PDB file of N, CA and C in Angstrom:
ATOM      1  N   MET A   1      36.897  11.782-104.538  1.00  0.00           N
ATOM      2  CA  MET A   1      36.477  10.427-104.273  1.00  0.00           C
ATOM      3  C   MET A   1      37.469   9.478-104.930  1.00  0.00           C
ATOM      4  N   ALA A   2      37.767   8.383-104.284  1.00  0.00           N
ATOM      5  CA  ALA A   2      38.744   7.421-104.784  1.00  0.00           C
ATOM      6  C   ALA A   2      38.220   6.720-106.026  1.00  0.00           C
ATOM      7  N   LYS A   3      39.149   6.405-106.901  1.00  0.00           N
ATOM      8  CA  LYS A   3      38.796   5.712-108.133  1.00  0.00           C
ATOM      9  C   LYS A   3      38.267   4.321-107.810  1.00  0.00           C
ATOM     10  N   GLY A   4      37.187   3.919-108.474  1.00  0.00           N
ATOM     11  CA  GLY A   4      36.641   2.586-108.274  1.00  0.00           C
ATOM     12  C   GLY A   4      35.643   2.474-107.134  1.00  0.00           C
ATOM     13  N   VAL A   5      35.419   3.552-106.394  1.00  0.00           N
ATOM     14  CA  VAL A   5      34.455   3.517-105.294  1.00  0.00           C
ATOM     15  C   VAL A   5      33.063   3.739-105.872  1.00  0.00           C
ATOM     16  N   LYS A   6      32.145   2.845-105.561  1.00  0.00           N
ATOM     17  CA  LYS A   6      30.775   2.950-106.074  1.00  0.00           C
ATOM     18  C   LYS A   6      29.950   3.845-105.179  1.00  0.00           C
ATOM     19  N   THR A   7      29.116   4.651-105.824  1.00  0.00           N
ATOM     20  CA  THR A   7      28.303   5.589-105.053  1.00  0.00           C
ATOM     21  C   THR A   7      26.814   5.322-105.207  1.00  0.00           C
ATOM     22  N   GLY A   8      26.446   4.172-105.711  1.00  0.00           N
ATOM     23  CA  GLY A   8      25.035   3.865-105.899  1.00  0.00           C
ATOM     24  C   GLY A   8      24.699   3.803-107.377  1.00  0.00           C
ATOM     25  N   GLY A   9      23.440   3.964-107.682  1.00  0.00           N
ATOM     26  CA  GLY A   9      23.018   3.905-109.076  1.00  0.00           C
ATOM     27  C   GLY A   9      22.650   2.482-109.473  1.00  0.00           C
ATOM     28  N   ARG A  10      22.481   2.301-110.783  1.00  0.00           N
ATOM     29  CA  ARG A  10      22.127   0.968-111.293  1.00  0.00           C
ATOM     30  C   ARG A  10      23.276  -0.004-111.106  1.00  0.00           C
ATOM     31  N   LYS A  11      22.923  -1.253-110.886  1.00  0.00           N
ATOM     32  CA  LYS A  11      23.944  -2.288-110.830  1.00  0.00           C
ATOM     33  C   LYS A  11      24.426  -2.548-112.246  1.00  0.00           C
ATOM     34  N   LYS A  12      25.683  -2.942-112.380  1.00  0.00           N
ATOM     35  CA  LYS A  12      26.261  -3.223-113.681  1.00  0.00           C
ATOM     36  C   LYS A  12      25.424  -4.275-114.402  1.00  0.00           C
ATOM     37  N   GLY A  13      25.102  -4.009-115.677  1.00  0.00           N
ATOM     38  CA  GLY A  13      24.322  -4.945-116.473  1.00  0.00           C
ATOM     39  C   GLY A  13      22.828  -4.685-116.453  1.00  0.00           C
ATOM     40  N   THR A  14      22.367  -3.818-115.549  1.00  0.00           N
ATOM     41  CA  THR A  14      20.937  -3.492-115.484  1.00  0.00           C
ATOM     42  C   THR A  14      20.608  -2.546-116.632  1.00  0.00           C
ATOM     43  N   PRO A  15      19.626  -2.897-117.479  1.00  0.00           N
ATOM     44  CA  PRO A  15      19.315  -2.028-118.616  1.00  0.00           C
ATOM     45  C   PRO A  15      18.730  -0.693-118.182  1.00  0.00           C
ATOM     46  N   ASN A  16      19.037   0.339-118.948  1.00  0.00           N
ATOM     47  CA  ASN A  16      18.493   1.671-118.715  1.00  0.00           C
ATOM     48  C   ASN A  16      17.056   1.670-119.216  1.00  0.00           C
ATOM     49  N   ARG A  17      16.099   2.022-118.351  1.00  0.00           N
ATOM     50  CA  ARG A  17      14.679   1.995-118.718  1.00  0.00           C
ATOM     51  C   ARG A  17      14.350   2.982-119.834  1.00  0.00           C
ATOM     52  N   VAL A  18      14.962   4.147-119.814  1.00  0.00           N
ATOM     53  CA  VAL A  18      14.681   5.148-120.851  1.00  0.00           C
ATOM     54  C   VAL A  18      15.148   4.625-122.207  1.00  0.00           C
ATOM     55  N   THR A  19      16.352   4.096-122.268  1.00  0.00           N
ATOM     56  CA  THR A  19      16.884   3.551-123.522  1.00  0.00           C
ATOM     57  C   THR A  19      15.998   2.422-124.023  1.00  0.00           C
ATOM     58  N   SER A  20      15.583   1.552-123.123  1.00  0.00           N
ATOM     59  CA  SER A  20      14.714   0.440-123.493  1.00  0.00           C
ATOM     60  C   SER A  20      13.384   0.939-124.036  1.00  0.00           C
ATOM     61  N   THR A  21      12.805   1.944-123.402  1.00  0.00           N
ATOM     62  CA  THR A  21      11.529   2.506-123.845  1.00  0.00           C
ATOM     63  C   THR A  21      11.667   3.144-125.217  1.00  0.00           C
ATOM     64  N   VAL A  22      12.752   3.887-125.427  1.00  0.00           N
ATOM     65  CA  VAL A  22      12.978   4.534-126.729  1.00  0.00           C
ATOM     66  C   VAL A  22      13.107   3.477-127.824  1.00  0.00           C
ATOM     67  N   LYS A  23      13.859   2.425-127.569  1.00  0.00           N
ATOM     68  CA  LYS A  23      14.014   1.358-128.563  1.00  0.00           C
ATOM     69  C   LYS A  23      12.669   0.711-128.881  1.00  0.00           C
ATOM     70  N   ASP A  24      11.874   0.433-127.851  1.00  0.00           N
ATOM     71  CA  ASP A  24      10.547  -0.156-128.059  1.00  0.00           C
ATOM     72  C   ASP A  24       9.669   0.763-128.902  1.00  0.00           C
ATOM     73  N   ASN A  25       9.733   2.060-128.621  1.00  0.00           N
ATOM     74  CA  ASN A  25       8.929   3.025-129.380  1.00  0.00           C
ATOM     75  C   ASN A  25       9.360   3.088-130.842  1.00  0.00           C
ATOM     76  N   VAL A  26      10.646   3.093-131.083  1.00  0.00           N
ATOM     77  CA  VAL A  26      11.151   3.137-132.459  1.00  0.00           C
ATOM     78  C   VAL A  26      10.706   1.887-133.220  1.00  0.00           C
ATOM     79  N   LEU A  27      10.779   0.737-132.592  1.00  0.00           N
ATOM     80  CA  LEU A  27      10.336  -0.504-133.250  1.00  0.00           C
ATOM     81  C   LEU A  27       8.837  -0.475-133.541  1.00  0.00           C
ATOM     82  N   ALA A  28       8.055   0.080-132.628  1.00  0.00           N
ATOM     83  CA  ALA A  28       6.610   0.171-132.838  1.00  0.00           C
ATOM     84  C   ALA A  28       6.303   1.093-134.020  1.00  0.00           C
ATOM     85  N   VAL A  29       6.989   2.226-134.091  1.00  0.00           N
ATOM     86  CA  VAL A  29       6.774   3.158-135.205  1.00  0.00           C
ATOM     87  C   VAL A  29       7.241   2.519-136.511  1.00  0.00           C
ATOM     88  N   PHE A  30       8.350   1.830-136.483  1.00  0.00           N
ATOM     89  CA  PHE A  30       8.866   1.135-137.662  1.00  0.00           C
ATOM     90  C   PHE A  30       7.807   0.188-138.223  1.00  0.00           C
ATOM     91  N   ASP A  31       7.187  -0.589-137.351  1.00  0.00           N
ATOM     92  CA  ASP A  31       6.130  -1.503-137.785  1.00  0.00           C
ATOM     93  C   ASP A  31       4.923  -0.742-138.344  1.00  0.00           C
ATOM     94  N   LYS A  32       4.575   0.377-137.709  1.00  0.00           N
ATOM     95  CA  LYS A  32       3.411   1.158-138.130  1.00  0.00           C
ATOM     96  C   LYS A  32       3.586   1.812-139.499  1.00  0.00           C
ATOM     97  N   ILE A  33       4.818   2.181-139.850  1.00  0.00           N
ATOM     98  CA  ILE A  33       5.047   2.865-141.129  1.00  0.00           C
ATOM     99  C   ILE A  33       5.392   1.906-142.268  1.00  0.00           C
ATOM    100  N   GLY A  34       5.269   0.617-142.025  1.00  0.00           N
ATOM    101  CA  GLY A  34       5.450  -0.333-143.114  1.00  0.00           C
ATOM    102  C   GLY A  34       6.559  -1.347-142.922  1.00  0.00           C
ATOM    103  N   GLY A  35       7.297  -1.243-141.852  1.00  0.00           N
ATOM    104  CA  GLY A  35       8.305  -2.239-141.527  1.00  0.00           C
ATOM    105  C   GLY A  35       9.403  -2.373-142.566  1.00  0.00           C
ATOM    106  N   VAL A  36       9.836  -3.604-142.778  1.00  0.00           N
ATOM    107  CA  VAL A  36      10.961  -3.897-143.667  1.00  0.00           C
ATOM    108  C   VAL A  36      10.652  -3.503-145.107  1.00  0.00           C
ATOM    109  N   ALA A  37       9.433  -3.745-145.573  1.00  0.00           N
ATOM    110  CA  ALA A  37       9.087  -3.416-146.963  1.00  0.00           C
ATOM    111  C   ALA A  37       9.217  -1.914-147.213  1.00  0.00           C
ATOM    112  N   ALA A  38       8.706  -1.102-146.293  1.00  0.00           N
ATOM    113  CA  ALA A  38       8.808   0.350-146.451  1.00  0.00           C
ATOM    114  C   ALA A  38      10.260   0.807-146.370  1.00  0.00           C
ATOM    115  N   MET A  39      11.033   0.180-145.485  1.00  0.00           N
ATOM    116  CA  MET A  39      12.435   0.564-145.363  1.00  0.00           C
ATOM    117  C   MET A  39      13.212   0.189-146.615  1.00  0.00           C
ATOM    118  N   ALA A  40      12.895  -0.948-147.209  1.00  0.00           N
ATOM    119  CA  ALA A  40      13.565  -1.361-148.445  1.00  0.00           C
ATOM    120  C   ALA A  40      13.283  -0.359-149.570  1.00  0.00           C
ATOM    121  N   THR A  41      12.052   0.098-149.657  1.00  0.00           N
ATOM    122  CA  THR A  41      11.697   1.107-150.664  1.00  0.00           C
ATOM    123  C   THR A  41      12.481   2.391-150.410  1.00  0.00           C
ATOM    124  N   TRP A  42      12.511   2.822-149.157  1.00  0.00           N
ATOM    125  CA  TRP A  42      13.259   4.026-148.807  1.00  0.00           C
ATOM    126  C   TRP A  42      14.745   3.856-149.113  1.00  0.00           C
ATOM    127  N   ALA A  43      15.302   2.679-148.782  1.00  0.00           N
ATOM    128  CA  ALA A  43      16.731   2.431-148.994  1.00  0.00           C
ATOM    129  C   ALA A  43      17.085   2.482-150.482  1.00  0.00           C
ATOM    130  N   GLN A  44      16.191   1.994-151.337  1.00  0.00           N
ATOM    131  CA  GLN A  44      16.444   2.057-152.774  1.00  0.00           C
ATOM    132  C   GLN A  44      16.467   3.504-153.263  1.00  0.00           C
ATOM    133  N   GLU A  45      15.659   4.345-152.657  1.00  0.00           N
ATOM    134  CA  GLU A  45      15.601   5.757-153.047  1.00  0.00           C
ATOM    135  C   GLU A  45      16.703   6.581-152.376  1.00  0.00           C
ATOM    136  N   ASN A  46      17.268   6.085-151.284  1.00  0.00           N
ATOM    137  CA  ASN A  46      18.276   6.813-150.500  1.00  0.00           C
ATOM    138  C   ASN A  46      19.440   5.900-150.118  1.00  0.00           C
ATOM    139  N   PRO A  47      20.139   5.309-151.098  1.00  0.00           N
ATOM    140  CA  PRO A  47      21.177   4.322-150.764  1.00  0.00           C
ATOM    141  C   PRO A  47      22.310   4.886-149.895  1.00  0.00           C
ATOM    142  N   THR A  48      22.698   6.135-150.128  1.00  0.00           N
ATOM    143  CA  THR A  48      23.789   6.715-149.330  1.00  0.00           C
ATOM    144  C   THR A  48      23.400   6.791-147.862  1.00  0.00           C
ATOM    145  N   ASP A  49      22.190   7.280-147.593  1.00  0.00           N
ATOM    146  CA  ASP A  49      21.725   7.367-146.207  1.00  0.00           C
ATOM    147  C   ASP A  49      21.595   5.984-145.592  1.00  0.00           C
ATOM    148  N   PHE A  50      21.086   5.033-146.367  1.00  0.00           N
ATOM    149  CA  PHE A  50      20.925   3.672-145.847  1.00  0.00           C
ATOM    150  C   PHE A  50      22.281   3.079-145.469  1.00  0.00           C
ATOM    151  N   TYR A  51      23.273   3.197-146.360  1.00  0.00           N
ATOM    152  CA  TYR A  51      24.591   2.622-146.069  1.00  0.00           C
ATOM    153  C   TYR A  51      25.268   3.327-144.898  1.00  0.00           C
ATOM    154  N   ARG A  52      24.995   4.611-144.718  1.00  0.00           N
ATOM    155  CA  ARG A  52      25.543   5.336-143.573  1.00  0.00           C
ATOM    156  C   ARG A  52      24.974   4.745-142.276  1.00  0.00           C
ATOM    157  N   ILE A  53      23.669   4.510-142.259  1.00  0.00           N
ATOM    158  CA  ILE A  53      23.033   3.902-141.085  1.00  0.00           C
ATOM    159  C   ILE A  53      23.557   2.486-140.871  1.00  0.00           C
ATOM    160  N   TYR A  54      23.631   1.733-141.955  1.00  0.00           N
ATOM    161  CA  TYR A  54      24.091   0.346-141.874  1.00  0.00           C
ATOM    162  C   TYR A  54      25.515   0.276-141.315  1.00  0.00           C
ATOM    163  N   ALA A  55      26.393   1.158-141.801  1.00  0.00           N
ATOM    164  CA  ALA A  55      27.791   1.147-141.344  1.00  0.00           C
ATOM    165  C   ALA A  55      27.887   1.445-139.848  1.00  0.00           C
ATOM    166  N   ARG A  56      27.013   2.312-139.342  1.00  0.00           N
ATOM    167  CA  ARG A  56      27.027   2.633-137.913  1.00  0.00           C
ATOM    168  C   ARG A  56      26.597   1.449-137.057  1.00  0.00           C
ATOM    169  N   MET A  57      25.856   0.543-137.643  1.00  0.00           N
ATOM    170  CA  MET A  57      25.352  -0.604-136.879  1.00  0.00           C
ATOM    171  C   MET A  57      26.335  -1.762-136.844  1.00  0.00           C
ATOM    172  N   LEU A  58      27.349  -1.736-137.704  1.00  0.00           N
ATOM    173  CA  LEU A  58      28.344  -2.806-137.705  1.00  0.00           C
ATOM    174  C   LEU A  58      29.165  -2.732-136.427  1.00  0.00           C
ATOM    175  N   PRO A  59      29.567  -3.879-135.908  1.00  0.00           N
ATOM    176  CA  PRO A  59      30.378  -3.852-134.685  1.00  0.00           C
ATOM    177  C   PRO A  59      31.727  -3.186-134.954  1.00  0.00           C
ATOM    178  N   ALA A  60      32.228  -2.478-133.966  1.00  0.00           N
ATOM    179  CA  ALA A  60      33.532  -1.819-134.089  1.00  0.00           C
ATOM    180  C   ALA A  60      34.631  -2.870-134.113  1.00  0.00           C
ATOM    181  N   GLU A  61      35.749  -2.505-134.710  1.00  0.00           N
ATOM    182  CA  GLU A  61      36.907  -3.401-134.707  1.00  0.00           C
ATOM    183  C   GLU A  61      37.346  -3.612-133.269  1.00  0.00           C
ATOM    184  N   PRO A  62      37.675  -4.838-132.919  1.00  0.00           N
ATOM    185  CA  PRO A  62      38.143  -5.065-131.550  1.00  0.00           C
ATOM    186  C   PRO A  62      39.466  -4.345-131.310  1.00  0.00           C
ATOM    187  N   LYS A  63      39.600  -3.757-130.133  1.00  0.00           N
ATOM    188  CA  LYS A  63      40.832  -3.051-129.796  1.00  0.00           C
ATOM    189  C   LYS A  63      41.826  -4.050-129.236  1.00  0.00           C
ATOM    190  N   PRO A  64      43.087  -3.968-129.680  1.00  0.00           N
ATOM    191  CA  PRO A  64      44.085  -4.897-129.134  1.00  0.00           C
ATOM    192  C   PRO A  64      44.314  -4.617-127.655  1.00  0.00           C
ATOM    193  N   GLU A  65      44.573  -5.667-126.910  1.00  0.00           N
ATOM    194  CA  GLU A  65      44.839  -5.537-125.478  1.00  0.00           C
ATOM    195  C   GLU A  65      46.240  -4.958-125.278  1.00  0.00           C
ATOM    196  N   ASP A  66      46.624  -4.781-124.047  1.00  0.00           N
ATOM    197  CA  ASP A  66      47.922  -4.186-123.722  1.00  0.00           C
ATOM    198  C   ASP A  66      49.090  -5.042-124.186  1.00  0.00           C
ATOM    199  N   ASP A  67      48.962  -6.363-124.158  1.00  0.00           N
ATOM    200  CA  ASP A  67      50.057  -7.267-124.503  1.00  0.00           C
ATOM    201  C   ASP A  67      49.948  -7.675-125.969  1.00  0.00           C
ATOM    202  N   PRO A  68      50.790  -7.098-126.864  1.00  0.00           N
ATOM    203  CA  PRO A  68      50.692  -7.424-128.279  1.00  0.00           C
ATOM    204  C   PRO A  68      51.015  -8.888-128.573  1.00  0.00           C
ATOM    205  N   GLU A  69      51.880  -9.513-127.753  1.00  0.00           N
ATOM    206  CA  GLU A  69      52.219 -10.922-127.970  1.00  0.00           C
ATOM    207  C   GLU A  69      50.999 -11.817-127.769  1.00  0.00           C
ATOM    208  N   GLU A  70      50.124 -11.435-126.852  1.00  0.00           N
ATOM    209  CA  GLU A  70      48.953 -12.229-126.525  1.00  0.00           C
ATOM    210  C   GLU A  70      47.911 -12.177-127.642  1.00  0.00           C
ATOM    211  N   ASN A  71      47.939 -11.118-128.444  1.00  0.00           N
ATOM    212  CA  ASN A  71      46.913 -10.907-129.465  1.00  0.00           C
ATOM    213  C   ASN A  71      47.354 -11.260-130.869  1.00  0.00           C
ATOM    214  N   LYS A  72      48.501 -11.901-131.000  1.00  0.00           N
ATOM    215  CA  LYS A  72      48.954 -12.277-132.336  1.00  0.00           C
ATOM    216  C   LYS A  72      48.035 -13.350-132.906  1.00  0.00           C
ATOM    217  N   ALA A  73      47.793 -13.233-134.187  1.00  0.00           N
ATOM    218  CA  ALA A  73      46.955 -14.228-134.855  1.00  0.00           C
ATOM    219  C   ALA A  73      47.710 -15.543-134.938  1.00  0.00           C
ATOM    220  N   THR A  74      46.994 -16.628-134.808  1.00  0.00           N
ATOM    221  CA  THR A  74      47.589 -17.941-134.938  1.00  0.00           C
ATOM    222  C   THR A  74      47.752 -18.260-136.420  1.00  0.00           C
ATOM    223  N   PRO A  75      48.974 -18.592-136.847  1.00  0.00           N
ATOM    224  CA  PRO A  75      49.163 -18.897-138.267  1.00  0.00           C
ATOM    225  C   PRO A  75      48.356 -20.128-138.674  1.00  0.00           C
ATOM    226  N   VAL A  76      47.844 -20.101-139.874  1.00  0.00           N
ATOM    227  CA  VAL A  76      47.066 -21.208-140.393  1.00  0.00           C
ATOM    228  C   VAL A  76      47.745 -21.697-141.667  1.00  0.00           C
ATOM    229  N   LYS A  77      47.971 -22.991-141.758  1.00  0.00           N
ATOM    230  CA  LYS A  77      48.592 -23.558-142.951  1.00  0.00           C
ATOM    231  C   LYS A  77      47.493 -23.826-143.974  1.00  0.00           C
ATOM    232  N   VAL A  78      47.681 -23.306-145.169  1.00  0.00           N
ATOM    233  CA  VAL A  78      46.699 -23.486-146.235  1.00  0.00           C
ATOM    234  C   VAL A  78      47.395 -24.158-147.409  1.00  0.00           C
ATOM    235  N   GLU A  79      46.822 -25.250-147.882  1.00  0.00           N
ATOM    236  CA  GLU A  79      47.364 -25.937-149.049  1.00  0.00           C
ATOM    237  C   GLU A  79      46.435 -25.703-150.218  1.00  0.00           C
ATOM    238  N   VAL A  80      47.031 -25.403-151.371  1.00  0.00           N
ATOM    239  CA  VAL A  80      46.254 -25.132-152.565  1.00  0.00           C
ATOM    240  C   VAL A  80      46.716 -26.082-153.654  1.00  0.00           C
ATOM    241  N   ALA A  81      45.765 -26.723-154.289  1.00  0.00           N
ATOM    242  CA  ALA A  81      46.073 -27.610-155.406  1.00  0.00           C
ATOM    243  C   ALA A  81      45.616 -26.926-156.686  1.00  0.00           C
ATOM    244  N   VAL A  82      46.500 -26.905-157.696  1.00  0.00           N
ATOM    245  CA  VAL A  82      46.161 -26.293-158.969  1.00  0.00           C
ATOM    246  C   VAL A  82      45.878 -27.419-159.947  1.00  0.00           C
ATOM    247  N   VAL A  83      44.728 -27.354-160.570  1.00  0.00           N
ATOM    248  CA  VAL A  83      44.331 -28.381-161.532  1.00  0.00           C
ATOM    249  C   VAL A  83      44.187 -27.717-162.883  1.00  0.00           C
ATOM    250  N   ASP A  84      44.825 -28.296-163.880  1.00  0.00           N
ATOM    251  CA  ASP A  84      44.703 -27.777-165.239  1.00  0.00           C
ATOM    252  C   ASP A  84      43.554 -28.522-165.899  1.00  0.00           C
ATOM    253  N   ALA A  85      42.450 -27.849-166.088  1.00  0.00           N
ATOM    254  CA  ALA A  85      41.249 -28.473-166.635  1.00  0.00           C
ATOM    255  C   ALA A  85      41.386 -28.790-168.114  1.00  0.00           C
ATOM    256  N   ARG A  86      42.397 -28.242-168.780  1.00  0.00           N
ATOM    257  CA  ARG A  86      42.559 -28.484-170.217  1.00  0.00           C
ATOM    258  C   ARG A  86      43.172 -29.857-170.506  1.00  0.00           C
ATOM    259  N   LYS A  87      43.932 -30.417-169.551  1.00  0.00           N
ATOM    260  CA  LYS A  87      44.582 -31.704-169.771  1.00  0.00           C
ATOM    261  C   LYS A  87      43.686 -32.816-169.266  1.00  0.00           C
ATOM    262  N   PRO A  88      43.509 -33.894-170.020  1.00  0.00           N
ATOM    263  CA  PRO A  88      42.721 -35.017-169.528  1.00  0.00           C
ATOM    264  C   PRO A  88      43.422 -35.690-168.361  1.00  0.00           C
ATOM    265  N   ASP A  89      42.620 -36.214-167.443  1.00  0.00           N
ATOM    266  CA  ASP A  89      43.144 -36.903-166.269  1.00  0.00           C
ATOM    267  C   ASP A  89      43.795 -38.217-166.712  1.00  0.00           C
ATOM    268  N   ALA A  90      45.048 -38.437-166.331  1.00  0.00           N
ATOM    269  CA  ALA A  90      45.791 -39.615-166.743  1.00  0.00           C
ATOM    270  C   ALA A  90      45.207 -40.886-166.113  1.00  0.00           C
ATOM    271  N   ASP A  91      44.543 -40.752-164.949  1.00  0.00           N
ATOM    272  CA  ASP A  91      44.004 -41.926-164.252  1.00  0.00           C
ATOM    273  C   ASP A  91      42.627 -42.314-164.762  1.00  0.00           C
ATOM    274  N   ALA A  92      41.986 -41.477-165.570  1.00  0.00           N
ATOM    275  CA  ALA A  92      40.620 -41.745-165.981  1.00  0.00           C
ATOM    276  C   ALA A  92      40.535 -42.779-167.065  1.00  0.00           C
TER     277      ALA A  92
END
């Protein structure tokens, strides 16, 4: 079959019903077992496991596009003023 030819199925952007149902069920159980307060207690007792879960939920680093010139960061000019707090202000 040729690449890019659609053969049916869900339209792009249509949520998967099974995934949606599983998420709803997990949220319902989460509420039933104590919600955020219970999770906070568990996280204090299991910090490594909690941080492992937390890290998986962070968004992935964006992947650079094909054109590296297009993805260069725009330089930002930053000015820093150094004030010596030990010397009295001459204008005061």
